[in-house]
């Protein structure tokens, strides 16, 4: 499964990079079934429930010219792996999601389109509120 979206934003690149580097900010907003995120260094563990099935996501945040969330997703004996890439520019974010595994069959494009469009429509305001909270 591949999904790409470009999000326009009024925030400067440095603030976006700081906030979007935080799995606790990004993951539950982009994937609403995620209810809990734990961070240890550059690694994260996320837990949630999708269509009555509990799942676990484990991965790392790689910071460079792009932000990359590389992860493994497991639930009920099924496994999958994926990558969420964010190319943050002045005024926009190119978001690319690649995934291969059990969730592809279950979530399909319907849920992913809805989740990504919801994330895009709310991101500018949620980043603004997070900047106020963090004093960035």
Short mmCIF file of C-alpha atoms in Angstrom, two decimals:
data_model
loop_
_atom_site.label_atom_id
_atom_site.label_comp_id
_atom_site.label_asym_id
_atom_site.label_seq_id
_atom_site.Cartn_x
_atom_site.Cartn_y
_atom_site.Cartn_z
CA UNK A 1 0.00 0.00 0.00
CA UNK A 2 1.31 3.42 -0.94
CA UNK A 3 -0.31 6.72 -0.02
CA UNK A 4 0.99 10.25 -0.61
CA UNK A 5 -0.38 13.64 0.31
CA UNK A 6 0.93 17.22 0.33
CA UNK A 7 -0.17 19.35 3.26
CA UNK A 8 0.07 23.14 3.20
CA UNK A 9 1.06 24.85 6.42
CA UNK A 10 1.73 28.32 7.77
CA UNK A 11 4.44 27.16 10.21
CA UNK A 12 8.18 27.43 9.64
CA UNK A 13 10.23 24.34 8.88
CA UNK A 14 12.15 24.19 12.19
CA UNK A 15 9.02 24.20 14.37
CA UNK A 16 7.40 21.56 12.16
CA UNK A 17 10.51 19.40 12.30
CA UNK A 18 10.55 19.49 16.12
CA UNK A 19 6.85 18.71 16.54
CA UNK A 20 6.59 16.13 13.74
CA UNK A 21 9.63 14.30 15.19
CA UNK A 22 7.47 13.37 18.18
CA UNK A 23 5.67 10.01 17.75
CA UNK A 24 3.26 10.96 20.56
CA UNK A 25 2.11 13.89 18.44
CA UNK A 26 2.11 12.27 14.98
CA UNK A 27 0.96 8.66 15.37
CA UNK A 28 -2.39 9.07 17.17
CA UNK A 29 -3.34 11.99 14.92
CA UNK A 30 -2.48 10.20 11.68
CA UNK A 31 -3.73 6.77 12.79
CA UNK A 32 -6.75 7.33 15.11
CA UNK A 33 -6.86 3.67 16.32
CA UNK A 34 -3.54 4.28 18.14
CA UNK A 35 -4.38 5.07 21.75
CA UNK A 36 -1.01 4.81 23.54
CA UNK A 37 2.54 5.73 22.48
CA UNK A 38 5.70 5.14 24.51
CA UNK A 39 9.05 6.64 23.53
CA UNK A 40 12.54 5.46 24.42
CA UNK A 41 15.23 7.48 22.68
CA UNK A 42 14.53 7.37 18.95
CA UNK A 43 12.35 4.25 19.29
CA UNK A 44 8.62 4.08 19.89
CA UNK A 45 5.98 1.53 20.81
CA UNK A 46 2.35 2.24 19.98
CA UNK A 47 -0.71 0.25 20.94
CA UNK A 48 -4.27 0.40 19.74
CA UNK A 49 -7.31 -1.44 18.52
CA UNK A 50 -8.54 -1.57 14.92
CA UNK A 51 -11.83 -3.32 14.05
CA UNK A 52 -11.82 -5.08 17.45
CA UNK A 53 -8.26 -6.37 16.94
CA UNK A 54 -5.51 -5.18 19.29
CA UNK A 55 -2.26 -4.26 17.52
CA UNK A 56 1.27 -3.20 18.38
CA UNK A 57 3.51 -0.89 16.34
CA UNK A 58 7.23 -0.70 17.06
CA UNK A 59 9.69 1.48 15.19
CA UNK A 60 12.27 4.22 15.04
CA UNK A 61 12.23 7.87 14.06
CA UNK A 62 15.10 8.74 11.73
CA UNK A 63 15.93 12.44 11.51
CA UNK A 64 17.84 13.74 8.51
CA UNK A 65 16.85 15.84 5.54
CA UNK A 66 13.50 14.05 5.93
CA UNK A 67 11.71 12.55 8.93
CA UNK A 68 11.24 8.82 8.56
CA UNK A 69 9.13 6.63 10.82
CA UNK A 70 10.22 3.05 10.06
CA UNK A 71 8.02 0.51 11.82
CA UNK A 72 6.77 -3.05 12.27
CA UNK A 73 3.09 -3.69 12.91
CA UNK A 74 1.79 -6.87 14.52
CA UNK A 75 -1.62 -8.16 15.55
CA UNK A 76 -3.20 -11.56 15.98
CA UNK A 77 -0.26 -13.40 14.46
CA UNK A 78 -0.10 -11.04 11.44
CA UNK A 79 2.97 -8.93 10.73
CA UNK A 80 3.74 -6.02 8.48
CA UNK A 81 6.34 -3.36 7.98
CA UNK A 82 6.19 0.15 6.71
CA UNK A 83 7.65 3.58 6.47
CA UNK A 84 6.16 7.04 6.92
CA UNK A 85 8.29 9.73 5.30
CA UNK A 86 7.84 13.47 5.81
CA UNK A 87 9.68 15.93 3.62
CA UNK A 88 9.19 19.26 5.40
CA UNK A 89 9.58 22.37 3.27
CA UNK A 90 8.68 26.00 3.87
CA UNK A 91 4.91 26.13 3.56
CA UNK A 92 4.25 22.44 2.89
CA UNK A 93 4.84 18.87 3.97
CA UNK A 94 5.08 15.97 1.55
CA UNK A 95 3.83 12.90 3.42
CA UNK A 96 4.46 9.45 1.97
CA UNK A 97 3.25 6.20 3.54
CA UNK A 98 4.44 2.77 2.39
CA UNK A 99 3.22 -0.44 3.98
CA UNK A 100 3.19 -4.15 3.25
CA UNK A 101 1.40 -6.56 5.57
CA UNK A 102 -1.80 -7.62 7.31
CA UNK A 103 -3.23 -4.12 7.81
CA UNK A 104 -3.23 -3.50 4.08
CA UNK A 105 -6.04 -5.99 3.58
CA UNK A 106 -8.01 -4.76 6.59
CA UNK A 107 -7.71 -0.99 6.34
CA UNK A 108 -7.63 -0.61 2.60
CA UNK A 109 -7.77 2.75 0.96
CA UNK A 110 -11.07 3.81 2.55
CA UNK A 111 -9.72 4.21 6.09
CA UNK A 112 -6.33 5.52 4.96
CA UNK A 113 -7.87 8.25 2.80
CA UNK A 114 -10.10 9.35 5.65
CA UNK A 115 -7.26 9.29 8.20
CA UNK A 116 -4.85 11.20 5.96
CA UNK A 117 -7.38 13.86 4.95
CA UNK A 118 -8.38 14.33 8.61
CA UNK A 119 -4.72 14.67 9.60
CA UNK A 120 -4.11 17.20 6.80
CA UNK A 121 -7.17 19.32 7.58
CA UNK A 122 -6.37 19.64 11.31
CA UNK A 123 -2.56 19.75 11.23
CA UNK A 124 -2.00 23.50 10.98
CA UNK A 125 -4.19 24.26 14.01
CA UNK A 126 -2.88 21.33 16.05
CA UNK A 127 0.73 22.40 15.38
CA UNK A 128 -0.21 25.94 16.43
CA UNK A 129 -1.64 24.65 19.71
CA UNK A 130 1.39 22.38 20.27
CA UNK A 131 3.77 25.30 19.65
CA UNK A 132 1.95 27.29 22.32
CA UNK A 133 2.04 24.34 24.75
CA UNK A 134 5.78 23.75 24.15
CA UNK A 135 6.62 27.45 23.85
CA UNK A 136 8.26 26.99 20.44
#
